[in-house]
Short mmCIF file of C-alpha atoms and ligand atoms in Angstrom, two decimals:
data_model
loop_
_atom_site.label_atom_id
_atom_site.label_comp_id
_atom_site.label_asym_id
_atom_site.label_seq_id
_atom_site.Cartn_x
_atom_site.Cartn_y
_atom_site.Cartn_z
CA MET A 835 -0.10 -0.40 -0.17
CA VAL A 836 1.71 3.55 -1.22
CA THR A 837 0.22 6.02 0.37
CA VAL A 838 0.32 9.59 -1.50
CA GLY A 839 2.92 11.34 0.57
CA VAL A 840 5.04 8.58 -0.08
CA LEU A 841 4.57 8.85 -4.04
CA VAL A 842 5.26 12.61 -4.09
CA ALA A 843 8.60 11.76 -1.99
CA ALA A 844 9.37 9.13 -4.43
CA VAL A 845 8.74 11.40 -7.34
CA LEU A 846 10.80 14.24 -5.91
CA LEU A 847 13.62 11.67 -5.65
CA ILE A 848 13.31 10.88 -9.02
CA GLY A 849 13.40 14.58 -10.06
CA GLN A 850 16.63 15.16 -8.24
CA THR A 851 19.15 12.92 -8.80
CA GLY A 852 17.67 10.57 -11.92
CA VAL A 853 17.70 7.66 -10.10
CA ALA A 854 14.50 5.92 -8.81
CA ARG A 855 15.18 5.79 -5.20
CA GLN A 856 13.37 4.85 -2.30
CA SER A 857 12.12 7.67 0.42
CA SER A 858 13.33 6.78 3.79
CA SER A 859 10.00 6.14 4.67
CA GLN A 860 9.44 3.42 2.48
CA ARG A 861 12.94 2.19 3.04
CA PRO A 862 12.56 -1.60 5.04
CA LYS A 863 14.10 -1.59 8.39
CA ALA A 864 16.09 -4.94 7.79
CA ALA A 865 16.66 -7.44 5.25
CA VAL A 866 16.87 -11.29 5.33
CA VAL A 867 18.99 -13.01 2.79
CA ILE A 868 18.18 -16.75 2.31
CA VAL A 869 20.61 -19.06 0.39
CA ILE A 870 19.55 -22.99 -0.05
CA ASP A 871 22.84 -24.88 -0.60
CA GLN A 872 22.48 -26.77 -3.61
CA MET A 873 19.13 -25.50 -4.32
CA ARG A 874 18.38 -25.76 -8.69
CA ALA A 875 16.30 -23.04 -10.74
CA ASP A 876 13.86 -26.41 -11.33
CA TYR A 877 12.63 -26.99 -7.52
CA VAL A 878 10.81 -23.73 -8.73
CA THR A 879 8.92 -25.22 -11.14
CA ARG A 880 8.91 -28.85 -9.75
CA PHE A 881 8.17 -27.94 -6.37
CA THR A 882 6.59 -25.31 -5.74
CA PRO A 883 2.85 -26.49 -6.31
CA TYR A 884 3.80 -28.64 -3.01
CA PHE A 885 4.41 -25.37 -1.43
CA THR A 886 2.27 -24.02 0.59
CA GLY A 887 4.69 -22.07 3.80
CA GLY A 888 7.66 -19.89 3.42
CA LEU A 889 8.99 -21.08 -0.08
CA LYS A 890 5.59 -20.61 -1.32
CA ARG A 891 4.76 -17.06 -0.20
CA ILE A 892 8.84 -15.77 -1.29
CA LEU A 893 7.98 -17.83 -4.96
CA SER A 894 4.46 -16.55 -5.81
CA GLU A 895 4.13 -13.03 -4.38
CA GLY A 896 7.88 -12.28 -5.06
CA ALA A 897 9.70 -11.49 -8.64
CA VAL A 898 11.24 -14.94 -9.30
CA PHE A 899 14.09 -14.88 -12.22
CA ASP A 900 13.49 -17.62 -13.94
CA SER A 901 17.26 -17.72 -15.68
CA ALA A 902 19.47 -16.81 -13.23
CA SER A 903 23.07 -18.36 -13.25
CA HIS A 904 26.32 -18.36 -11.85
CA GLU A 905 29.12 -17.02 -14.39
CA HIS A 906 31.86 -19.27 -12.93
CA ALA A 907 33.38 -22.48 -14.31
CA ASN A 908 33.61 -23.47 -10.57
CA THR A 909 30.41 -23.43 -9.05
CA GLU A 910 31.13 -24.66 -5.55
CA THR A 911 29.89 -23.44 -2.43
CA ALA A 912 32.67 -20.93 -1.29
CA VAL A 913 32.89 -19.66 -4.91
CA GLY A 914 29.22 -18.93 -4.53
CA HIS A 915 28.80 -17.60 -1.45
CA ALA A 916 31.29 -15.38 -2.27
CA THR A 917 29.85 -13.97 -5.40
CA LEU A 918 26.01 -13.40 -4.03
CA SER A 919 27.49 -11.88 -1.47
CA THR A 920 29.85 -9.61 -3.66
CA GLY A 921 28.36 -8.84 -6.93
CA CYS A 922 31.62 -10.06 -7.84
CA PHE A 923 33.15 -12.56 -10.04
CA PRO A 924 35.82 -14.67 -8.41
CA SER A 925 38.12 -13.21 -11.28
CA HIS A 926 37.74 -10.34 -9.01
CA HIS A 927 36.57 -11.61 -5.51
CA GLY A 928 39.38 -14.11 -5.45
CA ILE A 929 37.58 -16.76 -3.72
CA VAL A 930 38.09 -19.20 -6.58
CA GLY A 931 37.19 -22.86 -4.93
CA ASN A 932 36.11 -24.16 -1.63
CA GLU A 933 39.98 -25.08 -2.02
CA PHE A 934 42.69 -23.21 -4.00
CA TYR A 935 46.19 -23.34 -5.04
CA ASP A 936 48.60 -20.48 -3.07
CA ARG A 937 51.06 -19.97 -5.00
CA LEU A 938 53.34 -17.98 -3.39
CA HIS A 939 53.67 -20.13 -0.76
CA ASP A 940 53.05 -23.66 -2.80
CA GLN A 941 50.30 -24.51 -0.56
CA ILE A 942 46.66 -25.85 -0.75
CA VAL A 943 44.63 -24.02 1.56
CA TYR A 944 40.94 -23.87 2.22
CA ALA A 945 39.09 -20.63 1.11
CA VAL A 946 38.08 -19.62 5.13
CA GLU A 947 41.15 -20.79 6.63
CA ASP A 948 42.78 -18.92 9.00
CA THR A 949 45.92 -20.03 11.45
CA THR A 950 45.61 -16.85 13.13
CA THR A 951 42.42 -17.20 14.97
CA ARG A 952 40.84 -19.58 17.27
CA LEU A 953 36.99 -21.07 17.23
CA LEU A 954 35.08 -19.92 20.13
CA ARG A 955 32.98 -22.86 21.15
CA THR A 956 30.24 -23.49 24.54
CA THR A 957 31.89 -27.50 24.94
CA SER A 958 35.19 -27.38 26.45
CA ALA A 959 35.65 -31.03 26.12
CA PRO A 960 39.62 -31.52 25.33
CA LEU A 961 39.43 -31.49 21.83
CA LYS A 962 42.82 -31.94 19.29
CA ARG A 963 44.72 -29.17 18.47
CA ASP A 964 43.89 -28.74 14.64
CA ASP A 965 39.81 -28.75 16.44
CA SER A 966 39.95 -25.53 17.73
CA LEU A 967 41.39 -23.50 14.85
CA GLY A 968 39.04 -20.51 13.93
CA SER A 969 38.72 -19.23 10.52
CA SER A 970 38.23 -15.45 8.45
CA ALA A 971 37.15 -13.98 5.44
CA HIS A 972 40.96 -12.88 4.76
CA TYR A 973 41.13 -14.26 1.59
CA LEU A 974 37.91 -12.67 0.44
CA LEU A 975 39.08 -9.92 -2.10
CA ARG A 976 36.37 -7.64 -2.27
CA SER A 977 33.87 -6.28 0.10
CA SER A 978 29.86 -7.63 0.26
CA ILE A 979 26.64 -6.27 0.42
CA ALA A 980 27.44 -7.13 4.69
CA ASN A 981 30.21 -4.85 4.86
CA TRP A 982 28.24 -2.10 2.78
CA VAL A 983 25.59 -2.42 5.12
CA ALA A 984 28.42 -2.01 8.22
CA GLN A 985 30.11 0.76 6.93
CA ALA A 986 26.68 3.01 5.68
CA ASP A 987 25.51 4.25 9.61
CA LYS A 988 27.17 2.84 12.70
CA HIS A 989 23.96 1.74 14.05
CA ASN A 990 23.60 -0.94 10.97
CA ARG A 991 23.84 -4.84 12.04
CA VAL A 992 24.68 -7.79 10.15
CA PHE A 993 24.24 -11.19 11.13
CA SER A 994 25.14 -14.09 8.76
CA ILE A 995 24.27 -17.92 10.30
CA SER A 996 24.78 -21.04 8.43
CA LEU A 997 25.78 -24.73 9.04
CA LYS A 998 28.78 -24.54 7.35
CA ASP A 999 31.52 -22.02 8.25
CA ARG A 1000 32.62 -20.72 3.97
CA SER A 1001 28.80 -20.02 3.79
CA ALA A 1002 28.13 -18.29 6.77
CA ILE A 1003 31.61 -16.46 6.57
CA LEU A 1004 32.08 -15.41 2.77
CA MET A 1005 28.31 -13.90 3.03
CA ALA A 1006 29.28 -11.80 5.97
CA GLY A 1007 32.42 -10.56 3.21
CA GLN A 1008 35.77 -8.83 4.65
CA SER A 1009 36.42 -9.54 8.19
CA ALA A 1010 39.54 -7.56 8.59
CA GLN A 1011 37.79 -3.96 9.98
CA GLU A 1012 36.05 -3.89 12.90
CA ASN A 1013 33.92 -0.68 11.55
CA THR A 1014 33.02 -2.69 8.43
CA ARG A 1015 32.45 -6.45 9.07
CA ALA A 1016 29.40 -8.11 10.44
CA ASP A 1017 28.49 -7.95 14.09
CA ALA A 1018 28.11 -11.55 13.82
CA VAL A 1019 28.82 -14.68 12.51
CA TYR A 1020 27.80 -18.00 13.51
CA TRP A 1021 28.40 -21.37 11.95
CA TRP A 1022 27.66 -24.95 13.31
CA ASP A 1023 30.78 -27.10 14.21
CA ARG A 1024 29.89 -30.81 13.65
CA LYS A 1025 32.11 -31.98 15.93
CA THR A 1026 30.30 -30.73 19.21
CA GLY A 1027 27.06 -29.85 17.97
CA ASP A 1028 27.96 -25.88 18.74
CA PHE A 1029 26.58 -23.00 16.93
CA VAL A 1030 30.40 -21.34 16.95
CA THR A 1031 32.19 -18.12 16.10
CA SER A 1032 36.04 -17.74 15.81
CA THR A 1033 37.79 -14.98 17.45
CA ALA A 1034 38.36 -13.24 13.99
CA TYR A 1035 34.52 -11.77 14.81
CA ALA A 1036 34.40 -12.14 18.43
CA GLN A 1037 36.34 -12.53 21.64
CA ALA A 1038 33.18 -14.78 23.17
CA LEU A 1039 30.04 -16.42 22.23
CA PRO A 1040 27.19 -14.26 23.49
CA GLU A 1041 25.29 -15.86 26.45
CA TRP A 1042 21.90 -16.44 23.86
CA VAL A 1043 24.44 -18.77 22.01
CA ASN A 1044 25.70 -20.49 25.03
CA ARG A 1045 22.09 -21.38 26.52
CA PHE A 1046 20.75 -22.28 22.78
CA ASN A 1047 23.84 -24.88 22.48
CA ARG A 1048 23.08 -26.14 25.88
CA SER A 1049 19.09 -26.35 25.22
CA GLY A 1050 19.38 -29.54 23.90
CA ALA A 1051 17.26 -28.47 20.74
CA ARG A 1052 19.90 -30.31 18.63
CA ASP A 1053 19.25 -33.62 20.30
CA ASN A 1054 16.07 -33.52 19.45
CA TRP A 1055 16.16 -35.72 16.63
CA ARG A 1056 17.84 -38.74 18.27
CA ASP A 1057 15.18 -40.91 18.44
CA SER A 1058 13.62 -39.78 15.35
CA VAL A 1059 12.51 -42.05 11.85
CA TRP A 1060 13.28 -39.62 8.94
CA ASN A 1061 9.88 -40.16 7.13
CA ARG A 1062 7.89 -38.86 4.57
CA ILE A 1063 6.06 -35.49 6.07
CA GLY A 1064 3.63 -34.92 2.96
CA ASP A 1065 1.06 -37.46 0.84
CA THR A 1066 2.63 -40.00 -0.27
CA THR A 1067 0.79 -39.70 -4.28
CA GLN A 1068 3.14 -35.97 -4.37
CA TYR A 1069 6.34 -38.06 -3.67
CA ASP A 1070 5.31 -40.81 -6.62
CA ALA A 1071 4.53 -37.30 -8.68
CA ILE A 1072 8.20 -36.45 -8.17
CA GLY A 1073 9.36 -40.22 -8.91
CA PRO A 1074 10.64 -43.68 -7.59
CA ASP A 1075 11.92 -43.62 -3.83
CA SER A 1076 14.41 -46.60 -4.31
CA VAL A 1077 17.00 -45.92 -7.02
CA ALA A 1078 20.30 -48.10 -6.54
CA LEU A 1079 22.73 -44.86 -6.84
CA GLU A 1080 21.03 -43.00 -4.05
CA ASN A 1081 22.84 -42.16 -0.36
CA ASP A 1082 25.01 -45.32 0.47
CA GLY A 1083 23.10 -47.58 -2.04
CA ILE A 1084 21.69 -50.11 0.53
CA HIS A 1085 19.31 -47.54 2.27
CA THR A 1086 17.77 -45.94 -0.43
CA ALA A 1087 14.19 -46.28 0.28
CA PHE A 1088 12.33 -44.01 3.32
CA PRO A 1089 12.07 -44.50 6.66
CA HIS A 1090 15.56 -43.58 7.18
CA ARG A 1091 16.89 -44.64 10.52
CA PHE A 1092 19.61 -42.21 9.91
CA THR A 1093 21.33 -42.65 13.17
CA THR A 1094 22.62 -46.10 12.27
CA GLU A 1095 21.97 -46.24 8.68
CA ARG A 1096 25.57 -44.81 8.29
CA GLY A 1097 27.04 -46.74 11.11
CA ASN A 1098 30.27 -44.93 11.55
CA ARG A 1099 28.57 -41.86 11.81
CA SER A 1100 28.34 -39.83 14.90
CA TYR A 1101 24.79 -38.34 15.75
CA TYR A 1102 25.94 -34.88 14.15
CA ASP A 1103 27.26 -36.12 11.54
CA ALA A 1104 24.26 -38.35 10.28
CA LEU A 1105 21.73 -34.93 11.59
CA TYR A 1106 23.76 -33.40 8.65
CA TYR A 1107 22.22 -35.08 6.18
CA THR A 1108 18.76 -34.61 7.14
CA PRO A 1109 16.09 -32.33 6.87
CA TYR A 1110 16.51 -31.85 10.79
CA ALA A 1111 19.94 -30.03 10.49
CA ASP A 1112 18.20 -27.10 8.22
CA GLN A 1113 15.79 -27.25 11.03
CA LEU A 1114 18.26 -26.82 13.76
CA LEU A 1115 19.64 -23.46 11.70
CA ILE A 1116 16.40 -22.01 11.57
CA GLY A 1117 15.76 -22.75 14.91
CA PHE A 1118 18.72 -20.81 15.52
CA ALA A 1119 17.80 -18.12 13.26
CA ARG A 1120 14.42 -17.55 15.18
CA GLU A 1121 16.55 -17.45 18.22
CA LEU A 1122 18.24 -14.69 16.72
CA ILE A 1123 15.79 -12.83 16.20
CA ARG A 1124 13.99 -13.17 19.15
CA LYS A 1125 17.72 -12.12 21.16
CA GLU A 1126 19.20 -9.61 18.74
CA LYS A 1127 15.73 -7.85 17.94
CA PRO A 1128 16.88 -7.44 14.08
CA GLY A 1129 15.02 -4.40 12.57
CA LYS A 1130 14.04 -3.19 15.87
CA GLY A 1131 17.48 -1.40 16.52
CA LYS A 1132 18.59 2.41 15.43
CA GLY A 1133 19.86 1.41 12.06
CA PHE A 1134 19.34 -1.13 9.38
CA ASP A 1135 19.95 -4.82 10.09
CA LEU A 1136 20.85 -7.36 7.64
CA LEU A 1137 20.10 -10.75 8.42
CA MET A 1138 21.80 -13.61 6.28
CA ILE A 1139 20.72 -17.52 6.18
CA SER A 1140 22.47 -20.02 4.45
CA CYS A 1141 20.41 -23.83 4.70
CA SER A 1142 23.72 -26.36 4.21
CA ALA A 1143 21.57 -29.49 5.04
CA ALA A 1144 19.88 -29.37 1.68
CA ASP A 1145 23.63 -29.58 -0.23
CA ALA A 1146 24.16 -32.35 2.14
CA VAL A 1147 21.09 -34.43 1.32
CA GLY A 1148 21.26 -33.53 -2.49
CA HIS A 1149 25.00 -35.05 -2.01
CA SER A 1150 23.00 -38.71 -1.22
CA PHE A 1151 19.75 -38.44 -2.58
CA GLY A 1152 20.07 -36.72 -5.63
CA PRO A 1153 17.82 -33.82 -7.74
CA MET A 1154 15.20 -36.29 -9.23
CA SER A 1155 14.67 -37.99 -5.16
CA GLN A 1156 11.98 -38.06 -3.07
CA GLU A 1157 14.08 -37.90 -0.12
CA ILE A 1158 15.36 -33.68 -1.77
CA PHE A 1159 11.39 -33.47 -2.33
CA ASP A 1160 10.87 -34.07 1.14
CA HIS A 1161 13.78 -31.85 2.42
CA TYR A 1162 12.35 -29.12 0.92
CA LEU A 1163 8.99 -29.13 1.71
CA ARG A 1164 10.11 -29.44 4.97
CA LEU A 1165 12.42 -26.27 4.74
CA ASP A 1166 9.22 -25.28 2.79
CA LYS A 1167 7.68 -25.45 6.75
CA CYS A 1168 10.99 -24.03 8.68
CA LEU A 1169 10.88 -20.86 6.78
CA ASP A 1170 6.74 -20.41 6.96
CA THR A 1171 8.06 -19.97 11.16
CA LEU A 1172 10.77 -18.17 10.13
CA ILE A 1173 8.60 -15.34 8.18
CA ARG A 1174 5.88 -15.42 11.17
CA THR A 1175 8.45 -15.18 13.40
CA LEU A 1176 9.63 -11.94 11.53
CA ASP A 1177 6.10 -10.67 10.48
CA SER A 1178 5.58 -10.74 14.19
CA ALA A 1179 8.26 -8.70 15.60
CA LEU A 1180 8.66 -6.33 12.34
CA GLY A 1181 5.59 -6.39 10.62
CA ARG A 1182 5.70 -8.18 7.11
CA ASP A 1183 5.82 -4.64 5.21
CA ASN A 1184 8.97 -3.68 7.13
CA TYR A 1185 11.69 -6.04 5.38
CA VAL A 1186 12.82 -7.16 2.26
CA ILE A 1187 13.84 -11.15 1.14
CA ALA A 1188 16.18 -12.64 -1.49
CA LEU A 1189 16.88 -16.08 -2.23
CA SER A 1190 18.60 -17.94 -3.74
CA SER A 1191 21.84 -20.33 -4.18
CA ASP A 1192 25.24 -21.10 -3.87
CA HIS A 1193 25.51 -23.84 -7.11
CA GLY A 1194 23.30 -26.15 -8.52
CA CYS A 1195 23.77 -29.83 -9.15
CA ALA A 1196 23.76 -33.33 -11.31
CA ASN A 1197 21.34 -35.71 -11.70
CA LEU A 1198 22.26 -38.54 -10.16
CA PRO A 1199 24.97 -40.15 -12.80
CA PRO A 1200 24.67 -43.79 -13.68
CA VAL A 1201 27.94 -46.12 -13.33
CA GLU A 1202 28.88 -45.41 -17.01
CA ASN A 1203 29.11 -41.54 -15.75
CA ARG A 1204 31.12 -41.97 -12.83
CA ILE A 1205 34.62 -41.21 -12.93
CA SER A 1206 36.40 -42.53 -9.81
CA VAL A 1207 39.24 -40.23 -8.74
CA ARG A 1208 41.48 -42.73 -8.44
CA ASP A 1209 40.65 -43.97 -12.16
CA TYR A 1210 40.90 -40.52 -13.16
CA GLN A 1211 44.58 -39.94 -11.57
CA ALA A 1212 46.00 -43.10 -13.03
CA ALA A 1213 44.79 -41.93 -16.17
CA VAL A 1214 46.19 -38.55 -15.63
CA LEU A 1215 49.52 -39.76 -14.68
CA GLY A 1216 49.59 -42.64 -17.30
CA VAL A 1217 49.02 -39.81 -19.49
CA ALA A 1218 52.23 -37.27 -17.75
CA LYS A 1219 54.36 -40.12 -18.32
CA GLU A 1220 54.35 -40.33 -21.76
CA ALA A 1221 53.96 -36.72 -22.15
CA MET A 1222 57.01 -36.27 -20.18
CA ALA A 1223 58.90 -38.77 -22.05
CA SER A 1224 58.23 -37.27 -25.12
CA SER A 1225 59.52 -33.91 -23.90
CA LEU A 1226 62.83 -35.85 -23.23
CA LEU A 1227 62.38 -34.63 -19.84
CA ASP A 1228 63.02 -37.30 -16.57
CA PHE A 1229 60.50 -36.05 -13.91
CA ARG A 1230 59.59 -37.98 -10.64
CA ARG A 1231 56.12 -37.59 -11.51
CA ASP A 1232 54.41 -38.89 -8.57
CA SER A 1233 55.37 -36.32 -6.55
CA VAL A 1234 55.60 -33.45 -9.24
CA ILE A 1235 51.98 -33.58 -9.88
CA SER A 1236 49.66 -32.60 -7.28
CA PHE A 1237 45.67 -32.74 -7.83
CA LEU A 1238 42.84 -30.58 -6.89
CA GLY A 1239 39.64 -31.78 -8.29
CA SER A 1240 40.51 -32.79 -11.87
CA ASP A 1241 42.97 -30.10 -11.93
CA LEU A 1242 47.01 -30.65 -12.03
CA ILE A 1243 49.56 -28.38 -10.22
CA ILE A 1244 52.98 -28.86 -10.84
CA ARG A 1245 55.21 -27.95 -7.70
CA ARG A 1246 58.09 -26.28 -8.88
CA ASN A 1247 60.04 -26.98 -6.17
CA ARG A 1248 60.32 -30.86 -6.60
CA LEU A 1249 61.55 -30.45 -10.19
CA ALA A 1250 65.01 -31.23 -10.36
CA PRO A 1251 66.92 -27.51 -11.13
CA ILE A 1252 67.65 -28.98 -14.93
CA ASP A 1253 64.10 -29.47 -15.49
CA SER A 1254 62.98 -26.46 -13.59
CA ALA A 1255 63.86 -24.69 -17.08
CA ASN A 1256 61.31 -26.41 -19.64
CA GLU A 1257 58.34 -26.24 -16.95
CA SER A 1258 56.37 -24.46 -19.95
CA LEU A 1259 57.51 -27.63 -22.12
CA LEU A 1260 56.19 -30.02 -19.72
CA ILE A 1261 52.48 -28.05 -19.33
CA ARG A 1262 52.12 -28.14 -23.32
CA ALA A 1263 53.36 -31.63 -23.41
CA LEU A 1264 50.49 -32.49 -20.65
CA THR A 1265 47.78 -30.28 -22.00
CA TRP A 1266 48.08 -32.35 -25.34
CA SER A 1267 48.29 -35.87 -23.81
CA LEU A 1268 45.37 -34.97 -21.85
CA ASP A 1269 43.23 -34.29 -24.77
CA LYS A 1270 43.78 -37.68 -25.71
CA LEU A 1271 41.87 -39.05 -22.59
CA PRO A 1272 38.20 -40.05 -23.64
CA PHE A 1273 36.52 -37.83 -20.46
CA VAL A 1274 38.43 -34.51 -20.89
CA LEU A 1275 36.26 -31.53 -22.63
CA LYS A 1276 38.75 -31.30 -25.90
CA GLU A 1277 36.49 -27.98 -27.65
CA GLU A 1278 35.30 -25.61 -24.96
CA SER A 1279 32.87 -23.34 -26.03
CA ALA A 1280 33.20 -19.92 -26.04
CA GLU A 1281 30.82 -20.05 -22.60
CA THR A 1282 32.74 -22.94 -21.06
CA ILE A 1283 35.76 -19.88 -21.83
CA ARG A 1284 33.45 -17.11 -20.64
CA MET A 1285 33.30 -19.14 -17.54
CA LEU A 1286 36.52 -20.17 -16.55
CA ASP A 1287 37.56 -16.15 -17.84
CA ASN A 1288 35.62 -15.56 -14.75
CA ASN A 1289 36.77 -17.85 -12.33
CA PHE A 1290 40.72 -17.21 -13.08
CA TYR A 1291 42.36 -14.97 -10.06
CA PRO A 1292 46.28 -14.71 -10.31
CA GLY A 1293 48.13 -16.50 -7.98
CA ARG A 1294 45.56 -18.75 -6.72
CA MET A 1295 45.17 -20.87 -10.14
CA PRO A 1296 46.17 -24.51 -10.59
CA ASP A 1297 49.09 -24.65 -14.16
CA ILE A 1298 46.29 -26.92 -16.11
CA SER A 1299 42.50 -26.59 -14.99
CA VAL A 1300 40.78 -29.65 -16.94
CA ILE A 1301 36.97 -29.23 -17.79
CA LEU A 1302 35.37 -33.08 -18.10
CA LYS A 1303 32.54 -33.85 -20.53
CA GLU A 1304 29.23 -32.69 -19.58
CA ASN A 1305 27.31 -35.27 -17.62
CA LEU A 1306 30.27 -36.58 -16.05
CA LEU A 1307 31.17 -36.79 -12.69
CA LEU A 1308 34.71 -37.09 -10.83
CA THR A 1309 33.90 -38.51 -7.67
CA SER A 1310 35.49 -40.51 -4.56
CA SER A 1311 31.99 -42.22 -4.23
CA THR A 1312 30.33 -45.28 -6.01
CA THR A 1313 27.10 -43.30 -5.04
CA GLY A 1314 25.10 -39.93 -5.05
CA THR A 1315 26.26 -36.79 -7.27
CA GLY A 1316 27.94 -33.53 -6.76
CA HIS A 1317 28.45 -30.32 -8.62
CA GLY A 1318 31.64 -27.93 -9.40
CA THR A 1319 31.45 -27.82 -13.11
CA PRO A 1320 30.65 -24.98 -15.70
CA TYR A 1321 27.33 -26.60 -17.02
CA TRP A 1322 23.98 -25.64 -16.94
CA TYR A 1323 22.49 -27.79 -14.11
CA ASP A 1324 25.88 -26.95 -11.59
CA ARG A 1325 24.93 -22.77 -12.84
CA HIS A 1326 21.46 -22.50 -12.95
CA VAL A 1327 19.56 -21.74 -9.48
CA PRO A 1328 17.25 -19.40 -8.60
CA LEU A 1329 16.96 -15.70 -7.77
CA ALA A 1330 13.87 -14.14 -5.98
CA PHE A 1331 13.03 -10.82 -4.07
CA TRP A 1332 10.07 -10.60 -1.73
CA GLY A 1333 8.70 -7.58 -0.22
CA VAL A 1334 6.42 -4.75 -0.20
CA HIS A 1335 7.04 -2.49 -3.05
CA ILE A 1336 8.14 -5.71 -4.97
CA LYS A 1337 5.76 -6.84 -7.79
CA PRO A 1338 4.84 -10.41 -7.90
CA GLN A 1339 6.32 -12.00 -11.27
CA HIS A 1340 8.01 -14.53 -13.88
CA LEU A 1341 10.74 -12.96 -15.49
CA THR A 1342 12.31 -15.21 -17.70
CA TYR A 1343 14.92 -13.34 -19.18
CA ARG A 1344 18.48 -14.13 -18.49
CA VAL A 1345 20.03 -12.79 -15.31
CA ARG A 1346 23.48 -13.47 -13.09
CA THR A 1347 24.09 -13.95 -9.69
CA VAL A 1348 26.51 -11.22 -9.35
CA ASP A 1349 22.99 -9.03 -9.74
CA MET A 1350 21.87 -9.92 -6.49
CA ALA A 1351 23.71 -7.91 -4.25
CA PRO A 1352 23.43 -4.53 -6.18
CA THR A 1353 20.11 -4.88 -6.48
CA LEU A 1354 19.16 -5.78 -2.97
CA ALA A 1355 21.77 -2.62 -2.12
CA ASP A 1356 19.58 -0.27 -3.72
CA LEU A 1357 16.05 -2.24 -2.98
CA ILE A 1358 17.71 -1.15 1.03
CA GLY A 1359 18.79 1.93 0.30
CA ILE A 1360 22.23 2.24 0.95
CA ALA A 1361 25.39 2.86 -1.26
CA GLN A 1362 27.28 -0.21 -3.52
CA PRO A 1363 30.94 0.18 -4.65
CA ASP A 1364 31.08 0.96 -8.72
CA SER A 1365 33.30 -1.91 -9.38
CA VAL A 1366 31.08 -4.53 -8.97
CA ASP A 1367 29.88 -6.52 -11.68
CA GLY A 1368 26.19 -7.25 -11.19
CA VAL A 1369 24.02 -4.48 -11.95
CA SER A 1370 21.02 -3.69 -10.07
CA LEU A 1371 17.69 -5.29 -10.89
CA PHE A 1372 15.88 -3.10 -8.96
CA ARG A 1373 13.81 -0.98 -11.42
CA ASN A 1374 12.87 -4.33 -13.42
CA ILE A 1375 11.30 -5.44 -10.36
CA ARG A 1376 9.61 -2.50 -8.05
CA GLU A 1377 5.85 -2.16 -8.49
ZN1 ZN B 1111 27.57 -30.10 -2.21
#
């Protein structure tokens, strides 16, 4: 509902600046970013008819872009979250993989590892030294929407939560400067079941987090059996329940006695592979809303939530499974409780929601489309040996080449001095030989090259990027599925905005995930840096 006064104010603002900025009375008090890990865009079309809760509200009352995609090659969690939050490609924000090769220090690093920080937990059980290492965003080279919000006004606050450290941290953006970093960043520690943070963000966990960790909420499902919550005919319309390559290949059908069906997992590990883990996260989010009261402070508040268990269930059962369908039916209900909490805390006209995903996923690959990591590495080392022989070089081949997924890294410090001079010869010979392998993509399309370009950050790249043919999955497991390729099924994700003054509609033209942060910045009326790769879609979705 737009009052006449507000309309006049808005028109005046357009007149003054030429840009349709929102007047302060229209500006929401809070925004919620919801990232659902591994949510493919086709879930919107396939599952929406069955949604009745939070996802229904966002997808039927919001502006939904049906053709949004990540435009980088390495469609992994860290890369996707950093791209969504910074509005930049990995070639600018620098997070080129969940792990990447730090060329300067000749080591493979995890995207959020930070040995200068410690983890802050509630549980004080004795742990191994490595278990107390914290993490931060020090590898992230561009600011995120969280930083823009924090910088805009000292009263603004940012909260970022996830089950995964890399998701919470990379949404929350750069962490080095106290005055522009997020106020609170929490993720779930599967070793203890605690929601934790690191010394990069706080000196201690707030008491409400400790209380939540001690509340027993995380132990609610110890005796639970995961069964379908909806009508079984709905599930049959989605697909068969039992598919040979699901889960561990044995426990492929409901009901899932998840605490015992994958024998060697701890309870928290097992829980992570069920919808209950995302339910726990949303429970934590609601507690955060009750305790921190976003939207009720002196400034604007941004709450970022990344639901990671959707990825774990997707990996185990695949996009066409009844289990992933059940996960989304449950998430729809969970998000309904979250949105109702926000409605009553803030009023539904006072906040906006942005929804997207960090990457998609391949359909469960049949046996003939699975390339085992062991076979892959053996085949590559086989042709490498030939390449070296034909280049008249004599390398200790096993230690000179390291693998990072399908990519190859030449460890220069392990080369004999005489061979170092011939390094480029080796790379050329290797590249030529790799083309002989039947599973390697030989002719890259212009689009694939663009994805690789957008994913290229100097000093963090392997020596040879190997792209496998479409629909092939490089995996160390004989079951389940994955993502990480430049293909459409891994890149095509939902992008939706919901809130007052956003016109409910489906938009079919192509947009990019780098457009999310600039659009949200416009929606909430905060400035963004000039150097982002994305563009604001604000004009396209406003009423
Ligand atoms: Zn994943």
